[in-house]
Amino acid sequence: IHRDLAARNVLLESDRRVKIGDFGLAKALPHGCDYYRVRDDGDSPVFWFAMECLKECKFSFASDVWSY
């Protein structure tokens, strides 16, 4: 889970290829798990978070897409 997927973190490599950068907030999901729960909010970009991230501190692939 990237947790900070935004246009500012997407780099254009060529005509049809992009790369995602800034993995400072990224977390690897354990096998069989489809979300990550944050214990300490810390310094997070809350303005771009999906509602479930703010309410339940749960991050998923869907919340990454929503924030982008």
XYZ file of N, CA and C in Angstrom:
204
model
N 0.854 -1.166 0.000
C 0.000 0.000 0.000
C 0.902 1.232 0.000
N 0.662 2.151 -0.915
C 1.518 3.336 -1.051
C 1.198 4.387 0.015
N -0.047 4.682 0.274
C -0.562 5.627 1.272
C -0.318 7.095 0.947
N 0.381 7.410 -0.132
C 0.560 8.809 -0.542
C 0.583 8.894 -2.064
N -0.310 8.137 -2.709
C -0.365 8.119 -4.165
C -1.032 9.397 -4.648
N -0.269 10.225 -5.328
C -0.766 11.504 -5.838
C 0.000 11.845 -7.104
N -0.543 12.752 -7.891
C 0.105 13.130 -9.150
C 1.530 13.617 -8.917
N 1.779 14.240 -7.778
C 3.129 14.745 -7.500
C 4.148 13.616 -7.328
N 3.673 12.387 -7.110
C 4.559 11.240 -6.928
C 4.607 10.320 -8.146
N 4.033 10.756 -9.263
C 4.039 9.967 -10.490
C 5.008 10.610 -11.476
N 5.964 9.825 -11.956
C 6.995 10.312 -12.869
C 6.767 9.737 -14.260
N 6.890 10.555 -15.288
C 6.750 10.092 -16.664
C 8.111 9.660 -17.186
N 8.207 8.383 -17.563
C 9.467 7.868 -18.092
C 9.500 7.974 -19.610
N 8.424 7.569 -20.265
C 8.344 7.621 -21.719
C 6.892 7.848 -22.112
N 6.605 7.703 -23.385
C 5.267 7.984 -23.897
C 4.180 7.150 -23.224
N 4.472 5.906 -22.915
C 3.449 5.018 -22.344
C 3.850 4.397 -21.013
N 4.815 4.959 -20.348
C 5.281 4.368 -19.096
C 5.400 5.435 -18.018
N 4.836 5.112 -16.862
C 4.970 5.997 -15.702
C 5.591 5.208 -14.564
N 6.205 5.904 -13.643
C 6.771 5.280 -12.451
C 6.245 6.011 -11.231
N 5.988 5.253 -10.193
C 5.508 5.823 -8.937
C 6.698 5.994 -8.010
N 6.799 7.161 -7.399
C 7.910 7.446 -6.499
C 7.434 7.796 -5.105
N 8.352 8.192 -4.242
C 8.104 8.600 -2.861
C 7.404 7.498 -2.073
N 8.170 6.513 -1.670
C 7.616 5.377 -0.939
C 7.803 5.506 0.572
N 7.915 6.722 1.067
C 8.134 6.949 2.492
C 7.030 6.417 3.384
N 5.783 6.425 2.910
C 4.654 5.936 3.703
C 4.201 4.539 3.280
N 4.868 3.932 2.306
C 4.451 2.638 1.770
C 4.618 1.520 2.803
N 3.713 0.550 2.738
C 3.755 -0.627 3.608
C 3.466 -1.870 2.782
N 4.223 -2.923 3.018
C 3.954 -4.211 2.380
C 2.858 -4.920 3.167
N 1.896 -5.472 2.453
C 0.809 -6.194 3.107
C 1.207 -7.640 3.345
N 0.880 -8.178 4.516
C 1.122 -9.606 4.754
C 0.263 -10.447 3.805
N 0.718 -11.642 3.499
C -0.022 -12.541 2.612
C -1.429 -12.779 3.165
N -2.428 -12.624 2.316
C -3.808 -12.862 2.711
C -4.503 -11.662 3.327
N -3.814 -10.565 3.492
C -4.410 -9.359 4.078
C -4.638 -8.341 2.962
N -5.789 -7.657 2.988
C -6.075 -6.699 1.928
C -6.097 -5.249 2.406
N -5.658 -5.005 3.644
C -5.558 -3.630 4.129
C -4.471 -3.525 5.187
N -4.091 -2.289 5.495
C -3.096 -1.994 6.526
C -3.719 -1.005 7.490
N -3.613 -1.249 8.785
C -4.177 -0.346 9.789
C -3.048 0.432 10.456
N -3.181 1.756 10.469
C -2.170 2.642 11.049
C -2.380 2.730 12.553
N -1.302 2.678 13.296
C -1.399 2.823 14.754
C -1.178 4.257 15.182
N -0.236 4.934 14.523
C 0.060 6.328 14.856
C -0.050 7.148 13.584
N -0.932 8.153 13.587
C -1.174 8.978 12.405
C 0.095 9.679 11.945
N 0.851 10.231 12.870
C 2.104 10.901 12.528
C 1.901 12.047 11.564
N 2.812 12.201 10.652
C 2.774 13.280 9.671
C 2.251 12.729 8.348
N 0.937 12.627 8.225
C 0.315 12.031 7.048
C -0.429 13.080 6.230
N -0.514 12.880 4.908
C -1.230 13.820 4.033
C -2.742 13.597 4.092
N -3.371 13.959 5.199
C -4.780 13.644 5.442
C -5.740 14.299 4.461
N -5.344 15.356 3.791
C -6.242 16.025 2.851
C -6.613 15.131 1.675
N -5.787 14.127 1.373
C -6.024 13.260 0.224
C -6.499 11.871 0.630
N -6.723 11.633 1.892
C -7.123 10.302 2.346
C -8.590 10.023 2.033
N -8.887 8.763 1.751
C -10.268 8.309 1.623
C -10.916 8.311 3.008
N -12.234 8.322 3.046
C -12.951 8.414 4.324
C -12.624 7.262 5.274
N -12.498 6.035 4.755
C -12.197 4.910 5.653
C -10.820 5.047 6.287
N -9.922 5.746 5.614
C -8.597 5.988 6.188
C -8.705 6.923 7.388
N -9.527 7.938 7.254
C -9.691 8.901 8.346
C -10.478 8.317 9.512
N -11.540 7.572 9.209
C -12.409 7.031 10.258
C -11.794 5.832 10.976
N -11.244 4.893 10.204
C -10.809 3.615 10.766
C -9.303 3.394 10.705
N -8.563 4.349 10.145
C -7.107 4.222 9.969
C -6.746 2.982 9.159
N -7.609 2.609 8.185
C -7.383 1.452 7.326
C -7.012 1.919 5.929
N -5.932 1.369 5.383
C -5.465 1.707 4.048
C -5.497 0.460 3.179
N -5.946 0.610 1.930
C -6.048 -0.513 1.004
C -5.672 -0.044 -0.396
N -5.662 -0.979 -1.344
C -5.409 -0.595 -2.730
C -6.498 0.368 -3.204
N -7.734 0.131 -2.777
C -8.841 1.011 -3.163
C -8.654 2.418 -2.610
N -8.155 2.550 -1.397
C -7.937 3.892 -0.838
C -6.786 4.601 -1.545
N -5.792 3.849 -2.033
C -4.732 4.452 -2.849
C -5.314 5.025 -4.137
N -6.192 4.259 -4.791
C -6.817 4.726 -6.032
C -7.687 5.941 -5.757
N -8.453 5.919 -4.679
C -9.317 7.057 -4.330
C -8.490 8.316 -4.108
N -7.380 8.208 -3.424
C -6.577 9.393 -3.116
C -5.909 9.968 -4.353
N -5.651 9.109 -5.359
C -5.012 9.601 -6.569
C -5.988 10.439 -7.361
